[in-house]
Amino acid sequence: MMSLPLKFIKYDGNPLSIPNYNAVGVIHPDVIYFSEGYDGYKYWMFYTPYPPDSEEEPSLVRSNDGIHFEDAGICNPLVSRGDAVHLADPDVIKVGTTWYMYYMRRYDQNGAINYVIDLATSSDGKKWTKYEKNPVLWQTEEWEIIPENWHIAPKARSVAEPTLYHDGRYFWMWYTGGDNKIGLAKSTDGKNWIKQNSAQPVLEGTPGERDAKGMNHPDVMYYKGKFWMFYVEWSSPRILGLATSVDKVHWKKYQYPILVGEKGKWDESLYRASAAVVNGAIRLYYSGIRDGRPQIGLATSSEL
């Protein structure tokens, strides 16, 4: 493990005001930053209202200062769940003129729980069409099955929580499989995927360490010649960790968490975060949960 290279300071006005519609709260931010703006906005935040499951569908708000977000001109939800239990974990990437949204869909069939990754595409980031051959990624390996002793979804076939990167030629997707391990897949078109590293995890918990129970909800960005992965350490309470890589497969974890919650506060237990580099510093939008209510906040790093 390496020493932490930067420090994050939470925004004094947390949590941010994000529309939750008919849900209890909001969760899983995914932020894209356009330095020159796009369709009149610099910050595009995709997220899901939640709970309950029936309200969890990908939604969008936008901002120019990264603090005050609005849904003007947006018809939420962007993608409807249909007969699925819920649609969660949206991650959006724009390649050329096409927007790609990857998200987790849960469906229950014959008493079995299934988590798969679906795709929707858009020409403007606002109106979306589901890919007709969904899912694009699903469980194929033994490690992608949740253990029987896991209380939330025992024995579920689980491939979820995608995060995307495009290198100019290939799409790369990191995802959470099974019992909190991170896998990697590669695609030429964003639709047909091949699992990498012999279909084995590229990052997992270390026995006896703080992250022994694993990690999930990764968010990966590429900056200054390396990949930065922000992830949730499955501890109690949950905290945010960081690892870096130069080849997408081999990762070096940082010794200390990059962000921890505050007992009794809105972000007592942390959840998925999304990073954007703005003026040489990282703006980290993160989920916090207290008493079953998730909300979204902001923390900003020192300059990289």
PDB file of C-alpha atoms in Angstrom:
ATOM      1  CA  MET A   1       0.000   0.000   0.000  1.00  0.00           C
ATOM      2  CA  MET A   2       1.125   3.552  -0.759  1.00  0.00           C
ATOM      3  CA  SER A   3       0.693   6.807   1.138  1.00  0.00           C
ATOM      4  CA  LEU A   4      -2.214   8.996   0.114  1.00  0.00           C
ATOM      5  CA  PRO A   5      -1.202  11.551  -2.553  1.00  0.00           C
ATOM      6  CA  LEU A   6      -3.929  14.094  -1.909  1.00  0.00           C
ATOM      7  CA  LYS A   7      -6.444  15.309   0.641  1.00  0.00           C
ATOM      8  CA  PHE A   8     -10.170  15.835   0.151  1.00  0.00           C
ATOM      9  CA  ILE A   9     -12.178  18.562   1.864  1.00  0.00           C
ATOM     10  CA  LYS A  10     -15.952  18.231   2.086  1.00  0.00           C
ATOM     11  CA  TYR A  11     -18.135  21.080   0.840  1.00  0.00           C
ATOM     12  CA  ASP A  12     -19.663  23.027   3.743  1.00  0.00           C
ATOM     13  CA  GLY A  13     -23.071  23.057   2.083  1.00  0.00           C
ATOM     14  CA  ASN A  14     -23.417  19.266   1.851  1.00  0.00           C
ATOM     15  CA  PRO A  15     -25.617  17.459   1.071  1.00  0.00           C
ATOM     16  CA  LEU A  16     -26.450  18.845  -2.354  1.00  0.00           C
ATOM     17  CA  SER A  17     -30.058  19.444  -3.348  1.00  0.00           C
ATOM     18  CA  ILE A  18     -30.842  16.764  -5.933  1.00  0.00           C
ATOM     19  CA  PRO A  19     -34.438  15.882  -6.959  1.00  0.00           C
ATOM     20  CA  ASN A  20     -35.556  12.594  -5.432  1.00  0.00           C
ATOM     21  CA  TYR A  21     -39.059  12.639  -6.964  1.00  0.00           C
ATOM     22  CA  ASN A  22     -41.102   9.932  -5.177  1.00  0.00           C
ATOM     23  CA  ALA A  23     -38.115   8.225  -3.543  1.00  0.00           C
ATOM     24  CA  VAL A  24     -36.675   8.615  -0.044  1.00  0.00           C
ATOM     25  CA  GLY A  25     -33.311   9.843  -1.309  1.00  0.00           C
ATOM     26  CA  VAL A  26     -30.767   9.888  -4.140  1.00  0.00           C
ATOM     27  CA  ILE A  27     -27.738   7.679  -4.734  1.00  0.00           C
ATOM     28  CA  HIS A  28     -24.925   6.670  -7.088  1.00  0.00           C
ATOM     29  CA  PRO A  29     -23.780   9.889  -8.798  1.00  0.00           C
ATOM     30  CA  ASP A  30     -21.948   9.692 -12.103  1.00  0.00           C
ATOM     31  CA  VAL A  31     -20.661  13.096 -13.216  1.00  0.00           C
ATOM     32  CA  ILE A  32     -19.334  14.155 -16.611  1.00  0.00           C
ATOM     33  CA  TYR A  33     -17.594  17.541 -16.791  1.00  0.00           C
ATOM     34  CA  PHE A  34     -17.473  19.610 -19.992  1.00  0.00           C
ATOM     35  CA  SER A  35     -15.028  22.491 -19.533  1.00  0.00           C
ATOM     36  CA  GLU A  36     -16.659  24.493 -22.342  1.00  0.00           C
ATOM     37  CA  GLY A  37     -20.168  23.331 -21.527  1.00  0.00           C
ATOM     38  CA  TYR A  38     -22.487  21.044 -23.486  1.00  0.00           C
ATOM     39  CA  ASP A  39     -26.095  21.968 -24.241  1.00  0.00           C
ATOM     40  CA  GLY A  40     -25.612  24.929 -21.907  1.00  0.00           C
ATOM     41  CA  TYR A  41     -24.237  23.000 -18.901  1.00  0.00           C
ATOM     42  CA  LYS A  42     -20.746  22.053 -17.656  1.00  0.00           C
ATOM     43  CA  TYR A  43     -21.729  19.349 -15.153  1.00  0.00           C
ATOM     44  CA  TRP A  44     -23.985  16.450 -16.065  1.00  0.00           C
ATOM     45  CA  MET A  45     -24.905  14.214 -13.124  1.00  0.00           C
ATOM     46  CA  PHE A  46     -26.560  10.865 -13.737  1.00  0.00           C
ATOM     47  CA  TYR A  47     -27.935   9.148 -10.608  1.00  0.00           C
ATOM     48  CA  THR A  48     -30.880   7.148  -9.288  1.00  0.00           C
ATOM     49  CA  PRO A  49     -33.623   8.122  -6.831  1.00  0.00           C
ATOM     50  CA  TYR A  50     -33.776   5.427  -4.110  1.00  0.00           C
ATOM     51  CA  PRO A  51     -35.317   3.736  -2.122  1.00  0.00           C
ATOM     52  CA  PRO A  52     -37.700   2.008  -2.834  1.00  0.00           C
ATOM     53  CA  ASP A  53     -36.633  -0.317  -5.641  1.00  0.00           C
ATOM     54  CA  SER A  54     -39.671   0.681  -7.693  1.00  0.00           C
ATOM     55  CA  GLU A  55     -38.363   4.275  -7.920  1.00  0.00           C
ATOM     56  CA  GLU A  56     -34.781   3.385  -8.822  1.00  0.00           C
ATOM     57  CA  GLU A  57     -34.274   4.331 -12.460  1.00  0.00           C
ATOM     58  CA  PRO A  58     -31.473   6.413 -14.043  1.00  0.00           C
ATOM     59  CA  SER A  59     -32.104  10.166 -13.918  1.00  0.00           C
ATOM     60  CA  LEU A  60     -30.210  13.325 -14.897  1.00  0.00           C
ATOM     61  CA  VAL A  61     -29.591  16.793 -13.455  1.00  0.00           C
ATOM     62  CA  ARG A  62     -27.219  19.478 -14.743  1.00  0.00           C
ATOM     63  CA  SER A  63     -25.269  22.435 -13.389  1.00  0.00           C
ATOM     64  CA  ASN A  64     -22.789  25.150 -14.293  1.00  0.00           C
ATOM     65  CA  ASP A  65     -21.171  25.575 -10.879  1.00  0.00           C
ATOM     66  CA  GLY A  66     -21.119  21.928  -9.793  1.00  0.00           C
ATOM     67  CA  ILE A  67     -23.219  22.698  -6.723  1.00  0.00           C
ATOM     68  CA  HIS A  68     -26.665  23.821  -7.831  1.00  0.00           C
ATOM     69  CA  PHE A  69     -28.228  21.172 -10.065  1.00  0.00           C
ATOM     70  CA  GLU A  70     -31.525  21.275 -11.951  1.00  0.00           C
ATOM     71  CA  ASP A  71     -33.613  18.986 -14.137  1.00  0.00           C
ATOM     72  CA  ALA A  72     -34.824  21.698 -16.544  1.00  0.00           C
ATOM     73  CA  GLY A  73     -35.351  20.304 -20.028  1.00  0.00           C
ATOM     74  CA  ILE A  74     -34.993  16.709 -18.815  1.00  0.00           C
ATOM     75  CA  CYS A  75     -37.721  14.067 -18.738  1.00  0.00           C
ATOM     76  CA  ASN A  76     -36.775  11.763 -15.854  1.00  0.00           C
ATOM     77  CA  PRO A  77     -36.402   8.855 -15.560  1.00  0.00           C
ATOM     78  CA  LEU A  78     -34.198   8.457 -18.605  1.00  0.00           C
ATOM     79  CA  VAL A  79     -34.712   4.693 -18.741  1.00  0.00           C
ATOM     80  CA  SER A  80     -37.708   2.868 -17.275  1.00  0.00           C
ATOM     81  CA  ARG A  81     -37.364  -0.412 -15.424  1.00  0.00           C
ATOM     82  CA  GLY A  82     -40.241  -2.250 -17.092  1.00  0.00           C
ATOM     83  CA  ASP A  83     -40.636  -5.599 -15.334  1.00  0.00           C
ATOM     84  CA  ALA A  84     -37.209  -5.423 -13.658  1.00  0.00           C
ATOM     85  CA  VAL A  85     -36.930  -5.023  -9.879  1.00  0.00           C
ATOM     86  CA  HIS A  86     -34.820  -1.898 -10.368  1.00  0.00           C
ATOM     87  CA  LEU A  87     -32.219  -0.219 -12.595  1.00  0.00           C
ATOM     88  CA  ALA A  88     -29.185   0.974 -10.657  1.00  0.00           C
ATOM     89  CA  ASP A  89     -25.535   2.025 -10.926  1.00  0.00           C
ATOM     90  CA  PRO A  90     -25.642   4.155 -14.125  1.00  0.00           C
ATOM     91  CA  ASP A  91     -22.297   5.049 -15.677  1.00  0.00           C
ATOM     92  CA  VAL A  92     -22.230   7.224 -18.789  1.00  0.00           C
ATOM     93  CA  ILE A  93     -19.521   7.819 -21.381  1.00  0.00           C
ATOM     94  CA  LYS A  94     -19.626   9.947 -24.532  1.00  0.00           C
ATOM     95  CA  VAL A  95     -17.636   8.613 -27.499  1.00  0.00           C
ATOM     96  CA  GLY A  96     -17.779  10.789 -30.597  1.00  0.00           C
ATOM     97  CA  THR A  97     -21.391  11.829 -31.052  1.00  0.00           C
ATOM     98  CA  THR A  98     -22.860   8.848 -29.203  1.00  0.00           C
ATOM     99  CA  TRP A  99     -23.598   8.610 -25.492  1.00  0.00           C
ATOM    100  CA  TYR A 100     -23.442   5.177 -23.843  1.00  0.00           C
ATOM    101  CA  MET A 101     -25.150   4.443 -20.532  1.00  0.00           C
ATOM    102  CA  TYR A 102     -24.342   1.201 -18.732  1.00  0.00           C
ATOM    103  CA  TYR A 103     -26.445   0.256 -15.728  1.00  0.00           C
ATOM    104  CA  MET A 104     -27.280  -2.720 -13.547  1.00  0.00           C
ATOM    105  CA  ARG A 105     -30.626  -4.426 -13.996  1.00  0.00           C
ATOM    106  CA  ARG A 106     -31.972  -6.795 -11.369  1.00  0.00           C
ATOM    107  CA  TYR A 107     -34.508  -9.379 -12.372  1.00  0.00           C
ATOM    108  CA  ASP A 108     -35.795 -12.360 -10.417  1.00  0.00           C
ATOM    109  CA  GLN A 109     -36.565 -15.557 -12.291  1.00  0.00           C
ATOM    110  CA  ASN A 110     -37.769 -18.895 -10.915  1.00  0.00           C
ATOM    111  CA  GLY A 111     -36.728 -17.862  -7.418  1.00  0.00           C
ATOM    112  CA  ALA A 112     -33.207 -16.859  -8.520  1.00  0.00           C
ATOM    113  CA  ILE A 113     -31.802 -13.319  -8.281  1.00  0.00           C
ATOM    114  CA  ASN A 114     -29.884 -12.014 -11.278  1.00  0.00           C
ATOM    115  CA  TYR A 115     -27.828  -8.834 -11.632  1.00  0.00           C
ATOM    116  CA  VAL A 116     -26.732  -8.027 -15.187  1.00  0.00           C
ATOM    117  CA  ILE A 117     -25.357  -4.979 -16.996  1.00  0.00           C
ATOM    118  CA  ASP A 118     -27.507  -3.381 -19.691  1.00  0.00           C
ATOM    119  CA  LEU A 119     -26.822  -0.648 -22.249  1.00  0.00           C
ATOM    120  CA  ALA A 120     -28.791   2.355 -23.482  1.00  0.00           C
ATOM    121  CA  THR A 121     -27.598   4.871 -26.087  1.00  0.00           C
ATOM    122  CA  SER A 122     -28.374   8.486 -26.913  1.00  0.00           C
ATOM    123  CA  SER A 123     -27.456  11.164 -29.436  1.00  0.00           C
ATOM    124  CA  ASP A 124     -27.922  14.067 -26.997  1.00  0.00           C
ATOM    125  CA  GLY A 125     -27.542  12.635 -23.467  1.00  0.00           C
ATOM    126  CA  LYS A 126     -31.198  13.383 -22.701  1.00  0.00           C
ATOM    127  CA  LYS A 127     -33.294  10.909 -24.673  1.00  0.00           C
ATOM    128  CA  TRP A 128     -32.225   7.298 -24.381  1.00  0.00           C
ATOM    129  CA  THR A 129     -32.947   4.016 -26.167  1.00  0.00           C
ATOM    130  CA  LYS A 130     -32.322   0.610 -24.616  1.00  0.00           C
ATOM    131  CA  TYR A 131     -30.092  -1.742 -26.605  1.00  0.00           C
ATOM    132  CA  GLU A 132     -32.359  -4.428 -28.079  1.00  0.00           C
ATOM    133  CA  LYS A 133     -29.946  -7.270 -27.250  1.00  0.00           C
ATOM    134  CA  ASN A 134     -29.473  -6.537 -23.532  1.00  0.00           C
ATOM    135  CA  PRO A 135     -27.774  -7.611 -21.348  1.00  0.00           C
ATOM    136  CA  VAL A 136     -24.244  -6.865 -22.546  1.00  0.00           C
ATOM    137  CA  LEU A 137     -22.465  -8.426 -19.531  1.00  0.00           C
ATOM    138  CA  TRP A 138     -23.581 -11.178 -17.169  1.00  0.00           C
ATOM    139  CA  GLN A 139     -22.312 -13.841 -14.784  1.00  0.00           C
ATOM    140  CA  THR A 140     -20.120 -16.506 -16.364  1.00  0.00           C
ATOM    141  CA  GLU A 141     -17.561 -17.193 -13.624  1.00  0.00           C
ATOM    142  CA  GLU A 142     -17.872 -18.854 -10.224  1.00  0.00           C
ATOM    143  CA  TRP A 143     -16.501 -15.778  -8.397  1.00  0.00           C
ATOM    144  CA  GLU A 144     -19.356 -13.705  -9.845  1.00  0.00           C
ATOM    145  CA  ILE A 145     -21.888 -15.602  -7.727  1.00  0.00           C
ATOM    146  CA  ILE A 146     -22.718 -14.052  -4.353  1.00  0.00           C
ATOM    147  CA  PRO A 147     -22.003 -16.481  -1.462  1.00  0.00           C
ATOM    148  CA  GLU A 148     -24.883 -18.193   0.277  1.00  0.00           C
ATOM    149  CA  ASN A 149     -24.116 -16.425   3.584  1.00  0.00           C
ATOM    150  CA  TRP A 150     -24.495 -12.920   2.092  1.00  0.00           C
ATOM    151  CA  HIS A 151     -27.628 -11.429   3.651  1.00  0.00           C
ATOM    152  CA  ILE A 152     -28.825  -9.169   0.805  1.00  0.00           C
ATOM    153  CA  ALA A 153     -28.938 -11.518  -2.181  1.00  0.00           C
ATOM    154  CA  PRO A 154     -27.517 -14.963  -1.323  1.00  0.00           C
ATOM    155  CA  LYS A 155     -26.448 -17.090  -4.309  1.00  0.00           C
ATOM    156  CA  ALA A 156     -27.347 -14.332  -6.775  1.00  0.00           C
ATOM    157  CA  ARG A 157     -25.601 -14.324 -10.132  1.00  0.00           C
ATOM    158  CA  SER A 158     -24.113 -10.858  -9.951  1.00  0.00           C
ATOM    159  CA  VAL A 159     -22.309  -8.641 -12.458  1.00  0.00           C
ATOM    160  CA  ALA A 160     -23.016  -5.009 -11.586  1.00  0.00           C
ATOM    161  CA  GLU A 161     -21.754  -1.474 -10.887  1.00  0.00           C
ATOM    162  CA  PRO A 162     -19.945  -0.683 -14.161  1.00  0.00           C
ATOM    163  CA  THR A 163     -17.450   2.124 -14.754  1.00  0.00           C
ATOM    164  CA  LEU A 164     -16.260   2.945 -18.276  1.00  0.00           C
ATOM    165  CA  TYR A 165     -13.217   4.285 -20.111  1.00  0.00           C
ATOM    166  CA  HIS A 166     -12.538   4.660 -23.852  1.00  0.00           C
ATOM    167  CA  ASP A 167      -8.945   4.878 -25.092  1.00  0.00           C
ATOM    168  CA  GLY A 168      -9.730   6.033 -28.620  1.00  0.00           C
ATOM    169  CA  ARG A 169     -10.019   2.483 -29.906  1.00  0.00           C
ATOM    170  CA  TYR A 170     -11.454   0.213 -27.210  1.00  0.00           C
ATOM    171  CA  PHE A 171     -14.075   0.433 -24.496  1.00  0.00           C
ATOM    172  CA  TRP A 172     -12.953  -0.775 -21.056  1.00  0.00           C
ATOM    173  CA  MET A 173     -15.376  -1.675 -18.291  1.00  0.00           C
ATOM    174  CA  TRP A 174     -14.558  -2.398 -14.665  1.00  0.00           C
ATOM    175  CA  TYR A 175     -17.416  -4.007 -12.758  1.00  0.00           C
ATOM    176  CA  THR A 176     -18.242  -5.609  -9.433  1.00  0.00           C
ATOM    177  CA  GLY A 177     -18.759  -9.340  -9.494  1.00  0.00           C
ATOM    178  CA  GLY A 178     -20.129 -11.616  -6.803  1.00  0.00           C
ATOM    179  CA  ASP A 179     -18.798 -10.984  -3.312  1.00  0.00           C
ATOM    180  CA  ASN A 180     -17.203  -7.534  -3.759  1.00  0.00           C
ATOM    181  CA  LYS A 181     -14.429  -8.168  -6.275  1.00  0.00           C
ATOM    182  CA  ILE A 182     -13.607  -6.007  -9.305  1.00  0.00           C
ATOM    183  CA  GLY A 183     -13.400  -7.464 -12.819  1.00  0.00           C
ATOM    184  CA  LEU A 184     -12.463  -5.990 -16.205  1.00  0.00           C
ATOM    185  CA  ALA A 185     -13.948  -6.388 -19.691  1.00  0.00           C
ATOM    186  CA  LYS A 186     -13.014  -5.007 -23.128  1.00  0.00           C
ATOM    187  CA  SER A 187     -15.045  -4.170 -26.231  1.00  0.00           C
ATOM    188  CA  THR A 188     -14.543  -2.700 -29.694  1.00  0.00           C
ATOM    189  CA  ASP A 189     -18.130  -1.475 -30.087  1.00  0.00           C
ATOM    190  CA  GLY A 190     -19.480  -1.087 -26.541  1.00  0.00           C
ATOM    191  CA  LYS A 191     -21.930  -3.928 -27.104  1.00  0.00           C
ATOM    192  CA  ASN A 192     -19.899  -7.132 -27.352  1.00  0.00           C
ATOM    193  CA  TRP A 193     -17.583  -7.654 -24.399  1.00  0.00           C
ATOM    194  CA  ILE A 194     -14.695  -9.992 -23.567  1.00  0.00           C
ATOM    195  CA  LYS A 195     -13.674 -10.420 -19.942  1.00  0.00           C
ATOM    196  CA  GLN A 196      -9.974  -9.774 -19.314  1.00  0.00           C
ATOM    197  CA  ASN A 197      -7.312 -11.191 -16.968  1.00  0.00           C
ATOM    198  CA  SER A 198      -8.516 -14.730 -17.733  1.00  0.00           C
ATOM    199  CA  ALA A 199     -11.942 -13.558 -16.496  1.00  0.00           C
ATOM    200  CA  GLN A 200     -10.556 -13.295 -12.952  1.00  0.00           C
ATOM    201  CA  PRO A 201     -10.725 -10.261 -10.607  1.00  0.00           C
ATOM    202  CA  VAL A 202      -8.229  -7.435 -11.066  1.00  0.00           C
ATOM    203  CA  LEU A 203      -8.823  -6.054  -7.561  1.00  0.00           C
ATOM    204  CA  GLU A 204     -10.098  -7.628  -4.356  1.00  0.00           C
ATOM    205  CA  GLY A 205      -9.797  -7.350  -0.605  1.00  0.00           C
ATOM    206  CA  THR A 206      -6.680  -8.408   1.296  1.00  0.00           C
ATOM    207  CA  PRO A 207      -7.176 -10.870   4.195  1.00  0.00           C
ATOM    208  CA  GLY A 208      -6.433  -9.246   7.537  1.00  0.00           C
ATOM    209  CA  GLU A 209      -6.544  -5.720   6.105  1.00  0.00           C
ATOM    210  CA  ARG A 210      -9.184  -3.031   6.412  1.00  0.00           C
ATOM    211  CA  ASP A 211     -10.659  -4.050   3.043  1.00  0.00           C
ATOM    212  CA  ALA A 212     -10.798  -7.779   3.842  1.00  0.00           C
ATOM    213  CA  LYS A 213     -14.506  -7.925   2.939  1.00  0.00           C
ATOM    214  CA  GLY A 214     -13.764  -6.514  -0.488  1.00  0.00           C
ATOM    215  CA  MET A 215     -14.710  -3.454  -2.465  1.00  0.00           C
ATOM    216  CA  ASN A 216     -17.408  -2.410  -4.895  1.00  0.00           C
ATOM    217  CA  HIS A 217     -18.943   0.506  -6.832  1.00  0.00           C
ATOM    218  CA  PRO A 218     -15.712   1.475  -8.623  1.00  0.00           C
ATOM    219  CA  ASP A 219     -15.270   4.724 -10.528  1.00  0.00           C
ATOM    220  CA  VAL A 220     -12.240   4.939 -12.829  1.00  0.00           C
ATOM    221  CA  MET A 221     -10.676   7.979 -14.473  1.00  0.00           C
ATOM    222  CA  TYR A 222      -7.476   8.398 -16.495  1.00  0.00           C
ATOM    223  CA  TYR A 223      -5.266  11.362 -15.559  1.00  0.00           C
ATOM    224  CA  LYS A 224      -1.567  12.174 -15.859  1.00  0.00           C
ATOM    225  CA  GLY A 225      -0.561   8.807 -17.275  1.00  0.00           C
ATOM    226  CA  LYS A 226      -2.389   6.501 -14.880  1.00  0.00           C
ATOM    227  CA  PHE A 227      -5.785   5.148 -13.959  1.00  0.00           C
ATOM    228  CA  TRP A 228      -7.376   6.209 -10.680  1.00  0.00           C
ATOM    229  CA  MET A 229      -9.997   3.907  -9.159  1.00  0.00           C
ATOM    230  CA  PHE A 230     -12.198   5.251  -6.386  1.00  0.00           C
ATOM    231  CA  TYR A 231     -14.167   2.488  -4.684  1.00  0.00           C
ATOM    232  CA  VAL A 232     -16.276   1.640  -1.656  1.00  0.00           C
ATOM    233  CA  GLU A 233     -14.531  -0.460   0.988  1.00  0.00           C
ATOM    234  CA  TRP A 234     -17.081  -2.924   2.324  1.00  0.00           C
ATOM    235  CA  SER A 235     -16.326  -2.160   5.953  1.00  0.00           C
ATOM    236  CA  SER A 236     -18.564  -0.943   8.775  1.00  0.00           C
ATOM    237  CA  PRO A 237     -19.198   1.889   8.277  1.00  0.00           C
ATOM    238  CA  ARG A 238     -18.348   1.965   4.582  1.00  0.00           C
ATOM    239  CA  ILE A 239     -15.548   4.313   3.473  1.00  0.00           C
ATOM    240  CA  LEU A 240     -13.959   5.332   0.162  1.00  0.00           C
ATOM    241  CA  GLY A 241     -10.628   3.910  -0.975  1.00  0.00           C
ATOM    242  CA  LEU A 242      -8.288   4.603  -3.882  1.00  0.00           C
ATOM    243  CA  ALA A 243      -6.023   2.489  -6.096  1.00  0.00           C
ATOM    244  CA  THR A 244      -3.974   3.407  -9.171  1.00  0.00           C
ATOM    245  CA  SER A 245      -2.751   1.469 -12.201  1.00  0.00           C
ATOM    246  CA  VAL A 246      -0.776   2.010 -15.385  1.00  0.00           C
ATOM    247  CA  ASP A 247      -2.131  -1.023 -17.266  1.00  0.00           C
ATOM    248  CA  LYS A 248      -5.781  -1.361 -16.096  1.00  0.00           C
ATOM    249  CA  VAL A 249      -5.102  -4.800 -14.552  1.00  0.00           C
ATOM    250  CA  HIS A 250      -2.492  -4.424 -11.800  1.00  0.00           C
ATOM    251  CA  TRP A 251      -3.512  -1.986  -9.067  1.00  0.00           C
ATOM    252  CA  LYS A 252      -1.709  -0.368  -6.128  1.00  0.00           C
ATOM    253  CA  LYS A 253      -3.938   0.478  -3.192  1.00  0.00           C
ATOM    254  CA  TYR A 254      -3.398   3.568  -1.091  1.00  0.00           C
ATOM    255  CA  GLN A 255      -2.888   2.984   2.606  1.00  0.00           C
ATOM    256  CA  TYR A 256      -5.487   5.366   3.982  1.00  0.00           C
ATOM    257  CA  PRO A 257      -9.113   5.942   2.973  1.00  0.00           C
ATOM    258  CA  ILE A 258      -9.613   9.064   0.882  1.00  0.00           C
ATOM    259  CA  LEU A 259     -12.925   9.890   2.543  1.00  0.00           C
ATOM    260  CA  VAL A 260     -14.760   8.740   5.663  1.00  0.00           C
ATOM    261  CA  GLY A 261     -18.224   9.521   6.940  1.00  0.00           C
ATOM    262  CA  GLU A 262     -19.152  11.325  10.129  1.00  0.00           C
ATOM    263  CA  LYS A 263     -21.082   9.451  12.795  1.00  0.00           C
ATOM    264  CA  GLY A 264     -24.535  10.917  13.250  1.00  0.00           C
ATOM    265  CA  LYS A 265     -24.282  12.971  10.068  1.00  0.00           C
ATOM    266  CA  TRP A 266     -25.987  12.518   6.704  1.00  0.00           C
ATOM    267  CA  ASP A 267     -22.893  10.742   5.291  1.00  0.00           C
ATOM    268  CA  GLU A 268     -22.350   8.347   8.189  1.00  0.00           C
ATOM    269  CA  SER A 269     -21.760   5.466   5.757  1.00  0.00           C
ATOM    270  CA  LEU A 270     -20.303   6.213   2.326  1.00  0.00           C
ATOM    271  CA  TYR A 271     -21.297   4.809  -1.035  1.00  0.00           C
ATOM    272  CA  ARG A 272     -20.436   5.236  -4.709  1.00  0.00           C
ATOM    273  CA  ALA A 273     -18.383   8.277  -5.749  1.00  0.00           C
ATOM    274  CA  SER A 274     -17.671   9.906  -9.112  1.00  0.00           C
ATOM    275  CA  ALA A 275     -14.569  11.964  -9.881  1.00  0.00           C
ATOM    276  CA  ALA A 276     -14.100  14.865 -12.297  1.00  0.00           C
ATOM    277  CA  VAL A 277     -10.893  16.859 -12.777  1.00  0.00           C
ATOM    278  CA  VAL A 278     -11.672  20.593 -12.717  1.00  0.00           C
ATOM    279  CA  ASN A 279      -8.879  23.193 -12.870  1.00  0.00           C
ATOM    280  CA  GLY A 280      -6.262  20.662 -11.792  1.00  0.00           C
ATOM    281  CA  ALA A 281      -8.156  19.353  -8.757  1.00  0.00           C
ATOM    282  CA  ILE A 282     -10.565  16.452  -8.290  1.00  0.00           C
ATOM    283  CA  ARG A 283     -14.202  17.139  -7.584  1.00  0.00           C
ATOM    284  CA  LEU A 284     -15.504  13.980  -5.944  1.00  0.00           C
ATOM    285  CA  TYR A 285     -19.273  13.566  -5.851  1.00  0.00           C
ATOM    286  CA  TYR A 286     -20.183  10.844  -3.392  1.00  0.00           C
ATOM    287  CA  SER A 287     -23.154   9.100  -1.821  1.00  0.00           C
ATOM    288  CA  GLY A 288     -23.719   9.096   1.914  1.00  0.00           C
ATOM    289  CA  ILE A 289     -26.318   7.110   3.840  1.00  0.00           C
ATOM    290  CA  ARG A 290     -27.825   7.530   7.290  1.00  0.00           C
ATOM    291  CA  ASP A 291     -30.909   5.750   8.644  1.00  0.00           C
ATOM    292  CA  GLY A 292     -31.718   4.350   5.226  1.00  0.00           C
ATOM    293  CA  ARG A 293     -31.733   7.721   3.465  1.00  0.00           C
ATOM    294  CA  PRO A 294     -29.063   8.224   0.782  1.00  0.00           C
ATOM    295  CA  GLN A 295     -27.940  11.694  -0.294  1.00  0.00           C
ATOM    296  CA  ILE A 296     -25.198  13.128  -2.512  1.00  0.00           C
ATOM    297  CA  GLY A 297     -22.365  15.431  -1.462  1.00  0.00           C
ATOM    298  CA  LEU A 298     -19.166  16.969  -2.801  1.00  0.00           C
ATOM    299  CA  ALA A 299     -15.536  16.840  -1.678  1.00  0.00           C
ATOM    300  CA  THR A 300     -12.663  18.621  -3.437  1.00  0.00           C
ATOM    301  CA  SER A 301      -9.001  17.612  -3.487  1.00  0.00           C
ATOM    302  CA  SER A 302      -5.837  19.606  -3.374  1.00  0.00           C
ATOM    303  CA  GLU A 303      -4.311  20.155  -6.822  1.00  0.00           C
ATOM    304  CA  LEU A 304      -2.848  17.033  -8.396  1.00  0.00           C
TER     305      LEU A 304
END
